[in-house]
mmCIF file of C-alpha atoms and ligand atoms in Angstrom:
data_model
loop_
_atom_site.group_PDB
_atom_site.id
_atom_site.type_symbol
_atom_site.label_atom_id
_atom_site.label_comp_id
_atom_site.label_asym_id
_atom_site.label_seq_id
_atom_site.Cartn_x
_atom_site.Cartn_y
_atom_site.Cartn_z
ATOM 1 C CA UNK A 1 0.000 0.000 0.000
ATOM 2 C CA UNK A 2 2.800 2.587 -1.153
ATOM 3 C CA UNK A 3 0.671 4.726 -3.647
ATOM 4 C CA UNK A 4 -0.944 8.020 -3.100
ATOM 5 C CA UNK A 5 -3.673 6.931 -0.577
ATOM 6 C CA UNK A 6 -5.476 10.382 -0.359
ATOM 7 C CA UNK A 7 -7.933 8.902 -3.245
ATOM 8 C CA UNK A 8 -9.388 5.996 -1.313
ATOM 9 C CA UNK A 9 -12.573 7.038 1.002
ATOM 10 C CA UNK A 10 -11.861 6.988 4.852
ATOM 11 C CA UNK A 11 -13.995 3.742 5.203
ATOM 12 C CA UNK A 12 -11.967 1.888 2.532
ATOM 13 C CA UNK A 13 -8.544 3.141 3.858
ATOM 14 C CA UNK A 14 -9.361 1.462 7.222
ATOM 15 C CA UNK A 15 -10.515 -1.574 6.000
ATOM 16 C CA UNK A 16 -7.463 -1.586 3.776
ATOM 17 C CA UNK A 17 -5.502 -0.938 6.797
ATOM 18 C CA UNK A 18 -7.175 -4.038 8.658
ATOM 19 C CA UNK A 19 -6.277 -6.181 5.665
ATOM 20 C CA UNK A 20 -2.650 -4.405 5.828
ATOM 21 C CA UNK A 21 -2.311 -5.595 9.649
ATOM 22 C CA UNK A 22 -3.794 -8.859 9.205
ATOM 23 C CA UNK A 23 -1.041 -9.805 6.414
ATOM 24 C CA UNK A 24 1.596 -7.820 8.585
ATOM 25 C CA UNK A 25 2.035 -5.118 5.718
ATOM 26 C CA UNK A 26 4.146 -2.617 7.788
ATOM 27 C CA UNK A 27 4.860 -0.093 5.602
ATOM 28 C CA UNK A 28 0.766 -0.151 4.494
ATOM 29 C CA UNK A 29 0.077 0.313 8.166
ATOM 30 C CA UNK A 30 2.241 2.927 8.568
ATOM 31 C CA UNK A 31 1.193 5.028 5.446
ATOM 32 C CA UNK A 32 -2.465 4.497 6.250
ATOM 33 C CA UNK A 33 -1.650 5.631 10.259
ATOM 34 C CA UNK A 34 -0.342 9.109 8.343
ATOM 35 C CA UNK A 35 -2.675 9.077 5.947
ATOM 36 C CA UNK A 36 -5.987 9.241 8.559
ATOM 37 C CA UNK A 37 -4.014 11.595 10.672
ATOM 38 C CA UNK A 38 -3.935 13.868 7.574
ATOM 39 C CA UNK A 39 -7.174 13.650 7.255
ATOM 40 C CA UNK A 40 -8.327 14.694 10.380
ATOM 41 C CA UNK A 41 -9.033 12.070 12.972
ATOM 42 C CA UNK A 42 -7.736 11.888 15.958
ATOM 43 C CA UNK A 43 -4.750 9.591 17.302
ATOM 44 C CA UNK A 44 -7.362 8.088 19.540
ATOM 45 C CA UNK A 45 -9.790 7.354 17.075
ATOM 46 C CA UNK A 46 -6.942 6.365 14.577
ATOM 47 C CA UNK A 47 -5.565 3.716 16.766
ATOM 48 C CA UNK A 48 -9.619 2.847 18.050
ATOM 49 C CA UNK A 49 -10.641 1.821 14.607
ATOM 50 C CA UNK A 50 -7.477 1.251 12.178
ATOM 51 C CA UNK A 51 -5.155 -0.434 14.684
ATOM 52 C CA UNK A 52 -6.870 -2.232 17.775
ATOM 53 C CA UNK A 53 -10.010 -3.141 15.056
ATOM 54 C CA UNK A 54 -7.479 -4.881 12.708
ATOM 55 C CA UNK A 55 -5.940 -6.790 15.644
ATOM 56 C CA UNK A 56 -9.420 -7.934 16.874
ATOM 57 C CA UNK A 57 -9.938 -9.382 13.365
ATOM 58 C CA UNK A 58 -6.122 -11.315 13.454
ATOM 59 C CA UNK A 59 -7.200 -12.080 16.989
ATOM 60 C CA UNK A 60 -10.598 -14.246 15.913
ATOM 61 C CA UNK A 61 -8.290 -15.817 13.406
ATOM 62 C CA UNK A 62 -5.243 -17.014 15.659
ATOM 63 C CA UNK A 63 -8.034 -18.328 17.835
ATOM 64 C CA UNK A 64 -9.617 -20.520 15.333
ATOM 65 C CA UNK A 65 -6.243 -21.643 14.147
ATOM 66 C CA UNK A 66 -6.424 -19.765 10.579
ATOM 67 C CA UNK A 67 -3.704 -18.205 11.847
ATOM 68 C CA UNK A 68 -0.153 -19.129 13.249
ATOM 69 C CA UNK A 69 2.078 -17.718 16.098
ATOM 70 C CA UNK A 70 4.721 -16.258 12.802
ATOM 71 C CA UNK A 71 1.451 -14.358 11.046
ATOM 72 C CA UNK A 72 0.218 -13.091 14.131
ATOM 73 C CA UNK A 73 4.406 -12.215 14.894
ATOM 74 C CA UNK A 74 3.719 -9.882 11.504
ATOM 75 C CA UNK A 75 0.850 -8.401 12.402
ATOM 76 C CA UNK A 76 2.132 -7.128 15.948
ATOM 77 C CA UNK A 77 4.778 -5.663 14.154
ATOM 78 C CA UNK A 78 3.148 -3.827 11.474
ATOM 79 C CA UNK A 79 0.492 -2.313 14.515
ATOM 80 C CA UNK A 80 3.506 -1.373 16.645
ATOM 81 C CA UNK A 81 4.322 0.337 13.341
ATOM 82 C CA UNK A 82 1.227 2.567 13.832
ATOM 83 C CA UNK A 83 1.176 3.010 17.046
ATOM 84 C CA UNK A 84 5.090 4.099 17.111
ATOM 85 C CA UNK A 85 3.739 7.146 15.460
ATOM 86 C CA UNK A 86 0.935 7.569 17.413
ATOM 87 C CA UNK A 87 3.176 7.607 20.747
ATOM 88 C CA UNK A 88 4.062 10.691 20.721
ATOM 89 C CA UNK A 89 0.576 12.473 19.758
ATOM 90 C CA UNK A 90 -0.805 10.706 22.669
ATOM 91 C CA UNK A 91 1.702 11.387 24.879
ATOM 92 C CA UNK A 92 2.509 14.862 24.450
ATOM 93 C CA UNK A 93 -1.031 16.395 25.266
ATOM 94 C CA UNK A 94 0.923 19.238 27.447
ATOM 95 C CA UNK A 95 -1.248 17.680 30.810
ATOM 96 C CA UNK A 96 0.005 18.703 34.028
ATOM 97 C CA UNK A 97 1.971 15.671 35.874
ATOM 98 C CA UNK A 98 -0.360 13.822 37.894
ATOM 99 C CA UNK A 99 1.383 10.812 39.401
ATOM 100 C CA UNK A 100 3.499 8.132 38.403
ATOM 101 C CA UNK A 101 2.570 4.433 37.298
ATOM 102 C CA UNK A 102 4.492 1.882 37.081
ATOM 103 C CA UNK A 103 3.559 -1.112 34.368
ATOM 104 C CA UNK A 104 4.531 -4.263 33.322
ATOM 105 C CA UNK A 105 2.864 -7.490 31.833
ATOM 106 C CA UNK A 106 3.197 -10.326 34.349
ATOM 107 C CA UNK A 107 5.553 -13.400 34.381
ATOM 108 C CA UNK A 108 4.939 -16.201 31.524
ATOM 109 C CA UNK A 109 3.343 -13.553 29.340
ATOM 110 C CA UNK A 110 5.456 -11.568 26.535
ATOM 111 C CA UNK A 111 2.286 -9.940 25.515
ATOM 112 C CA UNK A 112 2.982 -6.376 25.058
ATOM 113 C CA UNK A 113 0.691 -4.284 22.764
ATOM 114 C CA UNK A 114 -2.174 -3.346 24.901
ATOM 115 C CA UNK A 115 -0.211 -2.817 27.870
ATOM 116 C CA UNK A 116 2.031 -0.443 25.993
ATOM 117 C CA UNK A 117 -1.124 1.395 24.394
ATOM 118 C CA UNK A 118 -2.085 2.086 28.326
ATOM 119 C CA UNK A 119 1.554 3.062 28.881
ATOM 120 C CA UNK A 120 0.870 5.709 25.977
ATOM 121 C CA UNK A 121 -2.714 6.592 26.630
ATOM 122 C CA UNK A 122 -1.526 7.042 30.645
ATOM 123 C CA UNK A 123 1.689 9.153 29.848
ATOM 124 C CA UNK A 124 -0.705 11.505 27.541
ATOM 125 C CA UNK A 125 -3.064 11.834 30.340
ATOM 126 C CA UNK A 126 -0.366 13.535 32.368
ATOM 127 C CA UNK A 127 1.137 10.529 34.377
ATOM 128 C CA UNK A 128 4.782 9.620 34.262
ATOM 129 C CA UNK A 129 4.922 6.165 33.008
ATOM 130 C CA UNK A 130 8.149 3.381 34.146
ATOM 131 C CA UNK A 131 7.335 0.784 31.294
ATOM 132 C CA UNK A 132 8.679 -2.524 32.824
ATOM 133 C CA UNK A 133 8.165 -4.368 29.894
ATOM 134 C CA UNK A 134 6.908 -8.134 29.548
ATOM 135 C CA UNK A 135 7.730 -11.523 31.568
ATOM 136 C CA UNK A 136 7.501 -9.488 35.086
ATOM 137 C CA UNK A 137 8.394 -11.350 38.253
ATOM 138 C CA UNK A 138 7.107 -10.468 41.253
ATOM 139 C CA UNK A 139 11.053 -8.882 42.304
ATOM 140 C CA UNK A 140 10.734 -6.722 39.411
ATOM 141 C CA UNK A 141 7.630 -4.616 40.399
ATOM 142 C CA UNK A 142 8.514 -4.328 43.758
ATOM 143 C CA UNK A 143 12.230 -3.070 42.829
ATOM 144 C CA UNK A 144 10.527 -0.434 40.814
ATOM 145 C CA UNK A 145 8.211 0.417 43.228
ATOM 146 C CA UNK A 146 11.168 0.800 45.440
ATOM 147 C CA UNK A 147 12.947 2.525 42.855
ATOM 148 C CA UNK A 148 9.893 5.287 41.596
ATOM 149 C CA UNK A 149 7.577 5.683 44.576
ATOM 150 C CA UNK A 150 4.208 5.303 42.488
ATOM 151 C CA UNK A 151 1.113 5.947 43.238
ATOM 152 C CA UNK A 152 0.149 3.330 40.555
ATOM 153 C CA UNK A 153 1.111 -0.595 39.897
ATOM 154 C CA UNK A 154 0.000 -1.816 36.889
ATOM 155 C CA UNK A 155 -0.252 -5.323 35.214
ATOM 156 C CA UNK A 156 -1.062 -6.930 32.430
ATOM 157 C CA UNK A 157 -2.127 -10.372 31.532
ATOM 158 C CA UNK A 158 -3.284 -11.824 28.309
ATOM 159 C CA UNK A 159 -3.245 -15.518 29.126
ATOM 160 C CA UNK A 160 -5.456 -17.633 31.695
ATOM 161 C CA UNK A 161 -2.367 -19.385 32.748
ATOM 162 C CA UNK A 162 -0.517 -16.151 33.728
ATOM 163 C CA UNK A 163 -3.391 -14.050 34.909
ATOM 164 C CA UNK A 164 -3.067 -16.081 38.467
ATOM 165 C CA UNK A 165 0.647 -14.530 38.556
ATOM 166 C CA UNK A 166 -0.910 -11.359 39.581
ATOM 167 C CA UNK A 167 -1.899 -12.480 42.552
ATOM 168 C CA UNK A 168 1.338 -13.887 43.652
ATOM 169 C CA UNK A 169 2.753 -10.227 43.311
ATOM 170 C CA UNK A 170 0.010 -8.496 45.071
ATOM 171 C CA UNK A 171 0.352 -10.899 48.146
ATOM 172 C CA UNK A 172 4.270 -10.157 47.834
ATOM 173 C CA UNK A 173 3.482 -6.486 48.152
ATOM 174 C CA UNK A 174 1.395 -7.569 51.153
ATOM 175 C CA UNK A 175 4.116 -9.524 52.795
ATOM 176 C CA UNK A 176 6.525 -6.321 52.166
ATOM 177 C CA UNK A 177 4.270 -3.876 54.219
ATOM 178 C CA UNK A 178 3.854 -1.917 51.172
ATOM 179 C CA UNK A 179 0.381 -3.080 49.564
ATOM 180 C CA UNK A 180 -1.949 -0.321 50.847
ATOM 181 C CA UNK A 181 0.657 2.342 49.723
ATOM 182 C CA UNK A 182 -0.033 2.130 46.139
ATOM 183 C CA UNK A 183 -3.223 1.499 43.903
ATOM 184 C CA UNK A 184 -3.278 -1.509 41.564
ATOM 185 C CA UNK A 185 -4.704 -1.678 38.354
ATOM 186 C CA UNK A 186 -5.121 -4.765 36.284
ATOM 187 C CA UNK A 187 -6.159 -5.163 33.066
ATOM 188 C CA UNK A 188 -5.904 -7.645 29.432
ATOM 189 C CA UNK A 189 -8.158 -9.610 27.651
ATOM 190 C CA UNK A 190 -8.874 -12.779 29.792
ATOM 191 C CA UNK A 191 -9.509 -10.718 33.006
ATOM 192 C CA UNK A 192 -12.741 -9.095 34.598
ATOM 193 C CA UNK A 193 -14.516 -7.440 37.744
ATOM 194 C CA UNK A 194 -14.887 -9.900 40.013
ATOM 195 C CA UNK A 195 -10.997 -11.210 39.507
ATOM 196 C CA UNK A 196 -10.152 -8.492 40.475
ATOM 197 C CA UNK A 197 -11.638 -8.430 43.425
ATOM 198 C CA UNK A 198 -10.505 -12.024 44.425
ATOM 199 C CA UNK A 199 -7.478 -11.094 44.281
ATOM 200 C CA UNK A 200 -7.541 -7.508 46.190
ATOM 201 C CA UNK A 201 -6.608 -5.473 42.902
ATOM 202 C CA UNK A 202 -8.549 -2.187 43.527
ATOM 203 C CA UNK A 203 -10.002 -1.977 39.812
ATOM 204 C CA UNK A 204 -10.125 -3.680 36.576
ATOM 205 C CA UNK A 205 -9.565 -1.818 33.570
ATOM 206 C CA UNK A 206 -11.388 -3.408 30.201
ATOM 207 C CA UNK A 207 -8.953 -0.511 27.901
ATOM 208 C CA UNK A 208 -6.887 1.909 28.098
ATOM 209 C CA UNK A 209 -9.423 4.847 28.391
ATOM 210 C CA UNK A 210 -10.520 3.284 31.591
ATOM 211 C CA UNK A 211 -7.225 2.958 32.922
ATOM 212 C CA UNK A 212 -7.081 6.592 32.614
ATOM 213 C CA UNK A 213 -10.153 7.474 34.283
ATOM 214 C CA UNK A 214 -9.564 5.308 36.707
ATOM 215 C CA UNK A 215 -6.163 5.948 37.711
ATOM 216 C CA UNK A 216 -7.240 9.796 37.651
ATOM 217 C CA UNK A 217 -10.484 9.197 40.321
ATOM 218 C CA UNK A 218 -8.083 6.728 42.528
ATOM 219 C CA UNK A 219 -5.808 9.346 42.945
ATOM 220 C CA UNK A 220 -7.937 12.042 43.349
ATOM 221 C CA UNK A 221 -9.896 10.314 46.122
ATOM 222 C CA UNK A 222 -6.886 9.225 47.335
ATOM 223 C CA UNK A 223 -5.451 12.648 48.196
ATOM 224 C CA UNK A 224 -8.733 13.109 49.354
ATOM 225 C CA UNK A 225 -10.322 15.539 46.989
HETATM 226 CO CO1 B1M B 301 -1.293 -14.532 21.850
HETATM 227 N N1 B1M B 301 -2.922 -15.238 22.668
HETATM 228 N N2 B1M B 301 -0.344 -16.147 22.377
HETATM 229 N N3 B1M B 301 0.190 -13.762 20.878
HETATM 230 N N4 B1M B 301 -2.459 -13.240 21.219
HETATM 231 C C1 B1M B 301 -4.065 -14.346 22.733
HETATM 232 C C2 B1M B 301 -4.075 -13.541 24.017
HETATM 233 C C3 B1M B 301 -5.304 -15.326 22.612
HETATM 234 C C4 B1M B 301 -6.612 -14.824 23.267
HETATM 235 C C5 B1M B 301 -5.495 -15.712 21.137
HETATM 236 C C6 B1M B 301 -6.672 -16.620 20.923
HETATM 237 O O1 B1M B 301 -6.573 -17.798 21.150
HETATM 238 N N5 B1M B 301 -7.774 -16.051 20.478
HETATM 239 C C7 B1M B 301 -4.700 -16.593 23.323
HETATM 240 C C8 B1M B 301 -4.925 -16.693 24.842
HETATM 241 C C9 B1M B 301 -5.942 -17.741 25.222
HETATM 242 C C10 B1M B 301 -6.140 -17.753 26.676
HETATM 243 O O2 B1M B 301 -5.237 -17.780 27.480
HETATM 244 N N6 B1M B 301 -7.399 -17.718 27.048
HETATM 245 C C11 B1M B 301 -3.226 -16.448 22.982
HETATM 246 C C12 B1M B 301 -2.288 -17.513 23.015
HETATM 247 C C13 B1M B 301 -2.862 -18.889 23.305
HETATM 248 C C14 B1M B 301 -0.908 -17.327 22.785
HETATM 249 C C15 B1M B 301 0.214 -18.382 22.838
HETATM 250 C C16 B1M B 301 0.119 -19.380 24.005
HETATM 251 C C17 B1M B 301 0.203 -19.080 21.466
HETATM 252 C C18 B1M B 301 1.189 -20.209 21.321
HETATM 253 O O3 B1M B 301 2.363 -20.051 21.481
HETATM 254 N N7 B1M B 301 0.633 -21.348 21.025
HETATM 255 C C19 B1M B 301 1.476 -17.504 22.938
HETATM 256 C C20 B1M B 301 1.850 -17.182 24.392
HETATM 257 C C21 B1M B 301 3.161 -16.455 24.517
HETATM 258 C C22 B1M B 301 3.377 -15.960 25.930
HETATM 259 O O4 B1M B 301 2.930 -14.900 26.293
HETATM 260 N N8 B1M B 301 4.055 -16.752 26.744
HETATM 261 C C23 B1M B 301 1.002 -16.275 22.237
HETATM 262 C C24 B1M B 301 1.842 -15.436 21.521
HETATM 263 C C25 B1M B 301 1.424 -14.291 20.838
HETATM 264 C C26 B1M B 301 2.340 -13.489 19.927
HETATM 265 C C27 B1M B 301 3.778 -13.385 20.440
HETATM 266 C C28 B1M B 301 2.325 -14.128 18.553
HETATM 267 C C29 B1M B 301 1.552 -12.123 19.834
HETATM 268 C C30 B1M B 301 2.016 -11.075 20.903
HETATM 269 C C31 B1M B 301 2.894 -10.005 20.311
HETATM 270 C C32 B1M B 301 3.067 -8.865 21.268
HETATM 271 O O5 B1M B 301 2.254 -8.558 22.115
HETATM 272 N N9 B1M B 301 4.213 -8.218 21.109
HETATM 273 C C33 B1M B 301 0.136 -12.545 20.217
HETATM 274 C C34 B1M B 301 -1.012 -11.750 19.951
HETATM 275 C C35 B1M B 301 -0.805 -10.490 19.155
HETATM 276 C C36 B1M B 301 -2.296 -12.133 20.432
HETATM 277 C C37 B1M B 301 -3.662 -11.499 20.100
HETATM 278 C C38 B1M B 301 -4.024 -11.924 18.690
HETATM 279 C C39 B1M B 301 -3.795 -9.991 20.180
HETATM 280 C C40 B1M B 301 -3.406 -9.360 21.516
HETATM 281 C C41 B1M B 301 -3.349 -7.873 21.321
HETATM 282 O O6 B1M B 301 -2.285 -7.313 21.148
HETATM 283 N N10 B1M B 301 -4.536 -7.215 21.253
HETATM 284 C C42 B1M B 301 -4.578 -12.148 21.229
HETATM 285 C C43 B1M B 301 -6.029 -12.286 20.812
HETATM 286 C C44 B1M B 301 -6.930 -11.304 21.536
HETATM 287 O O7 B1M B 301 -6.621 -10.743 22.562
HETATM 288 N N11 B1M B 301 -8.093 -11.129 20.991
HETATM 289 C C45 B1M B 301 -3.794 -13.316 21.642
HETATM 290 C C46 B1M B 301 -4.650 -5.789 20.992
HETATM 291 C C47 B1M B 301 -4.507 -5.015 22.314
HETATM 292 C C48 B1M B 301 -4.697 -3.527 22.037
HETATM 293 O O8 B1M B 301 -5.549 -5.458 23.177
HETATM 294 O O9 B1M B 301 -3.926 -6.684 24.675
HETATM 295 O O10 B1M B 301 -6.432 -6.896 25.038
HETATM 296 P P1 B1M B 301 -5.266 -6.087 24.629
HETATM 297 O O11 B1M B 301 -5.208 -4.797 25.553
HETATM 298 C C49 B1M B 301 -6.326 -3.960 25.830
HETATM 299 C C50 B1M B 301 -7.118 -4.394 27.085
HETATM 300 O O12 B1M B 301 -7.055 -5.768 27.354
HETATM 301 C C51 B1M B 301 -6.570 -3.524 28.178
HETATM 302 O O13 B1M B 301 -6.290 -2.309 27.487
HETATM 303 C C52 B1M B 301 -5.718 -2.619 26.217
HETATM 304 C C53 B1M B 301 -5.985 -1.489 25.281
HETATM 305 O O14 B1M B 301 -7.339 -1.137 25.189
HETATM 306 N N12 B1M B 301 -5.363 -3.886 28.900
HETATM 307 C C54 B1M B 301 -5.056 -3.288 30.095
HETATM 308 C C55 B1M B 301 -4.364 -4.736 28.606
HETATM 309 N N13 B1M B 301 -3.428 -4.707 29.546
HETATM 310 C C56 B1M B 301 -3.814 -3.828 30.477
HETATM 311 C C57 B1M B 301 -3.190 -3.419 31.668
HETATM 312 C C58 B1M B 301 -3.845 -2.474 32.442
HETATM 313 C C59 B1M B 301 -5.083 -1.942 32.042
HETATM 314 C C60 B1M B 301 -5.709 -2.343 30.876
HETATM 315 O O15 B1M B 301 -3.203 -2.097 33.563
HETATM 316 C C61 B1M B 301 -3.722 -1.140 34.346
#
């Protein structure tokens, strides 16, 4: 997808865009993340409904085993490809600092995509962001909460096997004294509500956007206003 693009309606563009993704086409990802930008829409909604709505599509796919670990390998690249140029519109919104969160996707898992897009949506929200990156042990989060002082601990978890691993680091925070001094956040696809109650999280997040809100009201009634 290297020609001129600015021909092809908005509607088409995305779809193309999904196809792009789905056949890990980076450079047609990355034109058509310029392209919609140039045309007006906003980072959020470019990432909303080219990127993340492309991957949903690869993700029914890898699921019912039309596609393989390599394809799907392809298709992460070419939506980091997008989303490497949405960083810093998202991030630089000019917000005043609000706190600090730090993030990582838990032990076992090397999924990194959505917890990166709440890394980006979080640091363009105003919130200094420590991205820990992927396969987290417990040591690691509580060195950098040692390290940073955060008001937020974040985690990720895209697998049922490694979702469980969250718990083991919230109980290790426990048995360090230092689980009521900062909120945690959890969040990927296999997760919801009520597990993260079991395991004394304070919320769930289903997305980014509600990471942000959620963070923000946390905080706010934290400091008690
Ligand atoms: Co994997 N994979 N994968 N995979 N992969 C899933 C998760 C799966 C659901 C696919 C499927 O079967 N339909 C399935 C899990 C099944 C299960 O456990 N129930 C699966 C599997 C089985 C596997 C392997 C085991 C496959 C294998 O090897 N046989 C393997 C495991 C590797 C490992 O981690 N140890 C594996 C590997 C991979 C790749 C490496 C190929 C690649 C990851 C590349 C990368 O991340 N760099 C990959 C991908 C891309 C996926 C799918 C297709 C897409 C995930 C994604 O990036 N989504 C995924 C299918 C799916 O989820 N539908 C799948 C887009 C992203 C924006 O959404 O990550 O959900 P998401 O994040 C959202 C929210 O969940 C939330 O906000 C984000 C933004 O809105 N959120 C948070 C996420 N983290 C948060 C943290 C927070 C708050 C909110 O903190 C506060």
């Amino acid at each position: 997808m290297s020609e001129d693009l600015s021909g092809i309606p908005t509607d088409e563009l995305i779809q193309n865009m999904h196809d792009d993704l789905y056949d890990g086409v980076v450079d047609g990802v990355a034109a058509g993340t310029n392209e919609l930008l140039r045309r007006g829409l906003t980072p959020s909604e470019v990432m909303n409904q080219a990127l993340v709505g492309g991957m949903d599509i690869v993700g029914v796919d890898f699921r019912d085993g039309i596609l393989f670990v390599p394809e799907v390998l392809m298709a992460a690249k070419a939506m980091k490809s997008g989303m490497e140029i949405l960083r810093p519109l998202l991030a630089n919104t000019g917000a005043e600092q609000i706190g600090t969160m730090i993030i990582g996707t838990v032990k076992g898992d090397i999924h990194d995509i959505g917890k990166n897009l709440v890394a980006m949506m979080m640091e363009g929200a105003g919130f200094k962001v420590v991205n820990l990156g992927i396969n987290c042990d417990a040591d690691k989060f509580l060195e950098a909460y040692r390290e940073h002082q955060p008001e937020i601990l974040g985690m990720s978890a895209l697998l049922t096997t490694t979702m469980p691993y969250m718990d083991t680091v919230i109980k290790r925070f426990k048995e360090e004294g230092l689980r009521d001094k900062v909120i945690v956040l959890v969040g990927g696809a296999p997760l919801n509500a009520a597990f993260a109650e079991e395991i004394e999280a304070d919320a769930y997040c289903r997305d980014a956007a509600v990471a942000v809100e959620t963070a923000k009201k946390l905080i706010a009634i934290r400091r008690g206003h």
